[in-house]
Amino acid sequence: GLKNVKTLDEKLVEREELGPREGKRMYIAYGRHSGLSGRVLKITGDKVMIELTNSGKVVIVRTSEVAEMGVATKAKVGEKRDRSDKGKSSTTPATKPWLLSNIRVRIVSKSFKGGQYYLMKGVIVDVLTPTDCLLQTEGAAMANTIE
C-alpha cells in the first residue's frame, strides 16, 4: 500500500494552531455555557470573549473551558467520564434529579444511614424535593424519609 508521503512538487498544508485565537470558532466544553459554540472576539489573560453561534449573545468564559471545534469532550450517557478534576464546578449537580413516584429502587450505598438500608429494595411513595423522598422498604409497615 501507499505510505503517507508527499512528493517534491506537492505543498505541505499547514495545520491550524491549537487554542483560542481571535476569529476562531471554538466549542465551550465546561461551565455555564457548556455544549455551545461560537466565534472568539477577544482574548484577555485567561478569559475569552465569545459570540455564541445560535443566539449571537456575547459571553466571557475561561480559556480552560473552551475546546477545539469537533473535539467531543463531554461524556455521553452510558460512557465513562474522565475522573480528573479539571473543568468541574462544585455548584452544578452531577446528574439531574431522577426521583419519581411509584418506582422501585435499590439502595446500593454502604455509607447511606450507616449501611442500615444497604441492598434493600423499596418503592418511592412520594417525592418531597428533587433529592428527598418517602421510601417504603420491603417488609416495612410505614414509609421512611430518605435524603
PDB file of C-alpha atoms in Angstrom:
ATOM      1  CA  GLY A   1       0.000   0.000   0.000  1.00  0.00           C
ATOM      2  CA  LEU A   2       0.830   3.660  -0.117  1.00  0.00           C
ATOM      3  CA  LYS A   3       2.661   5.367   2.682  1.00  0.00           C
ATOM      4  CA  ASN A   4       1.864   8.846   3.903  1.00  0.00           C
ATOM      5  CA  VAL A   5       4.452  10.608   1.711  1.00  0.00           C
ATOM      6  CA  LYS A   6       4.500  13.955  -0.113  1.00  0.00           C
ATOM      7  CA  THR A   7       6.410  14.336  -3.345  1.00  0.00           C
ATOM      8  CA  LEU A   8       8.654  17.318  -4.028  1.00  0.00           C
ATOM      9  CA  ASP A   9       6.082  19.189  -6.137  1.00  0.00           C
ATOM     10  CA  GLU A  10       3.273  18.892  -3.537  1.00  0.00           C
ATOM     11  CA  LYS A  11       2.884  21.655  -0.988  1.00  0.00           C
ATOM     12  CA  LEU A  12       2.517  20.921   2.707  1.00  0.00           C
ATOM     13  CA  VAL A  13      -0.718  22.117   4.245  1.00  0.00           C
ATOM     14  CA  GLU A  14      -0.180  23.994   7.487  1.00  0.00           C
ATOM     15  CA  ARG A  15      -2.325  22.876  10.382  1.00  0.00           C
ATOM     16  CA  GLU A  16      -4.370  25.407  12.256  1.00  0.00           C
ATOM     17  CA  GLU A  17      -2.877  26.447  15.608  1.00  0.00           C
ATOM     18  CA  LEU A  18      -4.426  24.895  18.684  1.00  0.00           C
ATOM     19  CA  GLY A  19      -6.010  27.036  21.380  1.00  0.00           C
ATOM     20  CA  PRO A  20      -8.185  30.146  21.290  1.00  0.00           C
ATOM     21  CA  ARG A  21      -7.370  32.850  18.766  1.00  0.00           C
ATOM     22  CA  GLU A  22      -9.378  35.888  17.658  1.00  0.00           C
ATOM     23  CA  GLY A  23     -11.811  34.987  14.880  1.00  0.00           C
ATOM     24  CA  LYS A  24     -11.527  31.245  15.505  1.00  0.00           C
ATOM     25  CA  ARG A  25     -14.619  29.094  16.099  1.00  0.00           C
ATOM     26  CA  MET A  26     -14.442  27.278  19.451  1.00  0.00           C
ATOM     27  CA  TYR A  27     -16.594  24.836  21.435  1.00  0.00           C
ATOM     28  CA  ILE A  28     -17.408  25.609  25.086  1.00  0.00           C
ATOM     29  CA  ALA A  29     -16.798  22.304  26.880  1.00  0.00           C
ATOM     30  CA  TYR A  30     -17.292  23.261  30.537  1.00  0.00           C
ATOM     31  CA  GLY A  31     -19.102  25.789  32.703  1.00  0.00           C
ATOM     32  CA  ARG A  32     -22.433  27.575  32.417  1.00  0.00           C
ATOM     33  CA  HIS A  33     -22.418  27.650  28.591  1.00  0.00           C
ATOM     34  CA  SER A  34     -21.124  24.093  28.031  1.00  0.00           C
ATOM     35  CA  GLY A  35     -22.250  22.481  24.796  1.00  0.00           C
ATOM     36  CA  LEU A  36     -22.427  25.765  22.862  1.00  0.00           C
ATOM     37  CA  SER A  37     -20.089  27.042  20.185  1.00  0.00           C
ATOM     38  CA  GLY A  38     -19.117  30.452  18.976  1.00  0.00           C
ATOM     39  CA  ARG A  39     -16.512  32.767  17.481  1.00  0.00           C
ATOM     40  CA  VAL A  40     -13.709  34.207  19.626  1.00  0.00           C
ATOM     41  CA  LEU A  41     -13.895  38.006  19.662  1.00  0.00           C
ATOM     42  CA  LYS A  42     -11.205  38.927  22.176  1.00  0.00           C
ATOM     43  CA  ILE A  43      -8.700  37.250  24.485  1.00  0.00           C
ATOM     44  CA  THR A  44      -7.657  38.944  27.743  1.00  0.00           C
ATOM     45  CA  GLY A  45      -5.400  36.963  30.066  1.00  0.00           C
ATOM     46  CA  ASP A  46      -7.163  33.721  30.985  1.00  0.00           C
ATOM     47  CA  LYS A  47     -10.585  34.937  29.753  1.00  0.00           C
ATOM     48  CA  VAL A  48     -12.068  34.620  26.265  1.00  0.00           C
ATOM     49  CA  MET A  49     -14.931  36.726  24.870  1.00  0.00           C
ATOM     50  CA  ILE A  50     -17.066  34.532  22.582  1.00  0.00           C
ATOM     51  CA  GLU A  51     -20.033  35.411  20.371  1.00  0.00           C
ATOM     52  CA  LEU A  52     -22.386  32.411  20.541  1.00  0.00           C
ATOM     53  CA  THR A  53     -23.356  30.938  17.179  1.00  0.00           C
ATOM     54  CA  ASN A  54     -27.001  30.173  17.915  1.00  0.00           C
ATOM     55  CA  SER A  55     -28.049  33.384  19.723  1.00  0.00           C
ATOM     56  CA  GLY A  56     -25.411  35.983  18.854  1.00  0.00           C
ATOM     57  CA  LYS A  57     -25.038  36.693  22.577  1.00  0.00           C
ATOM     58  CA  VAL A  58     -21.530  37.642  23.748  1.00  0.00           C
ATOM     59  CA  VAL A  59     -20.253  35.697  26.768  1.00  0.00           C
ATOM     60  CA  ILE A  60     -16.967  35.639  28.659  1.00  0.00           C
ATOM     61  CA  VAL A  61     -15.521  32.261  29.677  1.00  0.00           C
ATOM     62  CA  ARG A  62     -12.174  30.960  30.907  1.00  0.00           C
ATOM     63  CA  THR A  63      -9.696  29.665  28.342  1.00  0.00           C
ATOM     64  CA  SER A  64      -9.710  26.336  30.197  1.00  0.00           C
ATOM     65  CA  GLU A  65     -13.444  25.967  29.443  1.00  0.00           C
ATOM     66  CA  VAL A  66     -13.097  26.087  25.636  1.00  0.00           C
ATOM     67  CA  ALA A  67     -12.006  23.337  23.251  1.00  0.00           C
ATOM     68  CA  GLU A  68     -11.346  22.937  19.546  1.00  0.00           C
ATOM     69  CA  MET A  69     -14.382  22.519  17.275  1.00  0.00           C
ATOM     70  CA  GLY A  70     -15.122  18.884  16.518  1.00  0.00           C
ATOM     71  CA  VAL A  71     -13.487  17.641  19.714  1.00  0.00           C
ATOM     72  CA  ALA A  72     -16.099  15.868  21.803  1.00  0.00           C
ATOM     73  CA  THR A  73     -15.161  16.419  25.436  1.00  0.00           C
ATOM     74  CA  LYS A  74     -18.439  15.782  27.203  1.00  0.00           C
ATOM     75  CA  ALA A  75     -19.263  12.231  28.205  1.00  0.00           C
ATOM     76  CA  LYS A  76     -22.388  10.862  26.587  1.00  0.00           C
ATOM     77  CA  VAL A  77     -24.931   8.806  28.525  1.00  0.00           C
ATOM     78  CA  GLY A  78     -23.522   5.358  29.144  1.00  0.00           C
ATOM     79  CA  GLU A  79     -19.896   6.365  28.522  1.00  0.00           C
ATOM     80  CA  LYS A  80     -17.304   6.560  31.255  1.00  0.00           C
ATOM     81  CA  ARG A  81     -16.287  10.062  32.290  1.00  0.00           C
ATOM     82  CA  ASP A  82     -12.815  11.394  32.866  1.00  0.00           C
ATOM     83  CA  ARG A  83     -12.360  11.384  36.638  1.00  0.00           C
ATOM     84  CA  SER A  84      -9.869  14.273  36.721  1.00  0.00           C
ATOM     85  CA  ASP A  85     -10.839  17.497  38.488  1.00  0.00           C
ATOM     86  CA  LYS A  86     -10.338  19.867  35.558  1.00  0.00           C
ATOM     87  CA  GLY A  87     -13.489  21.642  34.420  1.00  0.00           C
ATOM     88  CA  LYS A  88     -15.616  20.509  37.347  1.00  0.00           C
ATOM     89  CA  SER A  89     -17.728  23.026  39.187  1.00  0.00           C
ATOM     90  CA  SER A  90     -18.955  22.496  42.734  1.00  0.00           C
ATOM     91  CA  THR A  91     -22.177  24.459  42.121  1.00  0.00           C
ATOM     92  CA  THR A  92     -23.581  22.268  39.352  1.00  0.00           C
ATOM     93  CA  PRO A  93     -25.196  18.953  40.283  1.00  0.00           C
ATOM     94  CA  ALA A  94     -23.538  15.797  38.963  1.00  0.00           C
ATOM     95  CA  THR A  95     -26.780  14.462  37.488  1.00  0.00           C
ATOM     96  CA  LYS A  96     -30.275  15.768  37.069  1.00  0.00           C
ATOM     97  CA  PRO A  97     -32.859  14.578  39.608  1.00  0.00           C
ATOM     98  CA  TRP A  98     -34.386  11.231  38.681  1.00  0.00           C
ATOM     99  CA  LEU A  99     -36.773  10.601  41.574  1.00  0.00           C
ATOM    100  CA  LEU A 100     -40.318   9.679  40.522  1.00  0.00           C
ATOM    101  CA  SER A 101     -43.273   8.357  42.500  1.00  0.00           C
ATOM    102  CA  ASN A 102     -44.180   4.662  42.271  1.00  0.00           C
ATOM    103  CA  ILE A 103     -40.836   3.411  41.006  1.00  0.00           C
ATOM    104  CA  ARG A 104     -38.922   0.513  42.501  1.00  0.00           C
ATOM    105  CA  VAL A 105     -35.405   1.294  43.704  1.00  0.00           C
ATOM    106  CA  ARG A 106     -32.487  -0.484  45.357  1.00  0.00           C
ATOM    107  CA  ILE A 107     -30.116   1.230  47.788  1.00  0.00           C
ATOM    108  CA  VAL A 108     -26.546   0.372  46.835  1.00  0.00           C
ATOM    109  CA  SER A 109     -24.584   2.729  49.099  1.00  0.00           C
ATOM    110  CA  LYS A 110     -22.931   1.191  52.172  1.00  0.00           C
ATOM    111  CA  SER A 111     -22.343   4.656  53.648  1.00  0.00           C
ATOM    112  CA  PHE A 112     -26.025   5.709  53.485  1.00  0.00           C
ATOM    113  CA  LYS A 113     -27.569   5.717  57.004  1.00  0.00           C
ATOM    114  CA  GLY A 114     -24.672   3.618  58.290  1.00  0.00           C
ATOM    115  CA  GLY A 115     -25.425   0.698  55.971  1.00  0.00           C
ATOM    116  CA  GLN A 116     -28.854   0.174  57.552  1.00  0.00           C
ATOM    117  CA  TYR A 117     -30.573   0.085  54.145  1.00  0.00           C
ATOM    118  CA  TYR A 118     -27.721  -1.454  52.088  1.00  0.00           C
ATOM    119  CA  LEU A 119     -29.061  -3.635  49.223  1.00  0.00           C
ATOM    120  CA  MET A 120     -32.682  -3.155  50.338  1.00  0.00           C
ATOM    121  CA  LYS A 121     -35.401  -2.679  47.751  1.00  0.00           C
ATOM    122  CA  GLY A 122     -38.364  -0.379  48.064  1.00  0.00           C
ATOM    123  CA  VAL A 123     -40.959   1.741  46.306  1.00  0.00           C
ATOM    124  CA  ILE A 124     -40.867   5.553  46.278  1.00  0.00           C
ATOM    125  CA  VAL A 125     -44.172   6.661  47.771  1.00  0.00           C
ATOM    126  CA  ASP A 126     -43.792  10.433  47.420  1.00  0.00           C
ATOM    127  CA  VAL A 127     -41.156  12.869  46.104  1.00  0.00           C
ATOM    128  CA  LEU A 128     -40.717  15.786  48.507  1.00  0.00           C
ATOM    129  CA  THR A 129     -37.901  17.672  46.735  1.00  0.00           C
ATOM    130  CA  PRO A 130     -35.687  16.709  43.764  1.00  0.00           C
ATOM    131  CA  THR A 131     -33.316  14.958  46.225  1.00  0.00           C
ATOM    132  CA  ASP A 132     -35.668  13.851  49.068  1.00  0.00           C
ATOM    133  CA  CYS A 133     -38.387  11.231  49.005  1.00  0.00           C
ATOM    134  CA  LEU A 134     -40.551   8.900  51.074  1.00  0.00           C
ATOM    135  CA  LEU A 135     -39.456   5.306  50.528  1.00  0.00           C
ATOM    136  CA  GLN A 136     -41.365   2.244  51.646  1.00  0.00           C
ATOM    137  CA  THR A 137     -38.894  -0.604  52.018  1.00  0.00           C
ATOM    138  CA  GLU A 138     -39.887  -4.251  51.683  1.00  0.00           C
ATOM    139  CA  GLY A 139     -41.248  -5.597  54.960  1.00  0.00           C
ATOM    140  CA  ALA A 140     -41.717  -2.121  56.493  1.00  0.00           C
ATOM    141  CA  ALA A 141     -45.203  -1.082  57.608  1.00  0.00           C
ATOM    142  CA  MET A 142     -44.536   2.660  57.130  1.00  0.00           C
ATOM    143  CA  ALA A 143     -42.576   4.847  54.731  1.00  0.00           C
ATOM    144  CA  ASN A 144     -39.177   6.281  55.683  1.00  0.00           C
ATOM    145  CA  THR A 145     -37.970   9.755  54.678  1.00  0.00           C
ATOM    146  CA  ILE A 146     -34.813   9.409  52.572  1.00  0.00           C
ATOM    147  CA  GLU A 147     -32.480  12.313  51.796  1.00  0.00           C
TER     148      GLU A 147
END
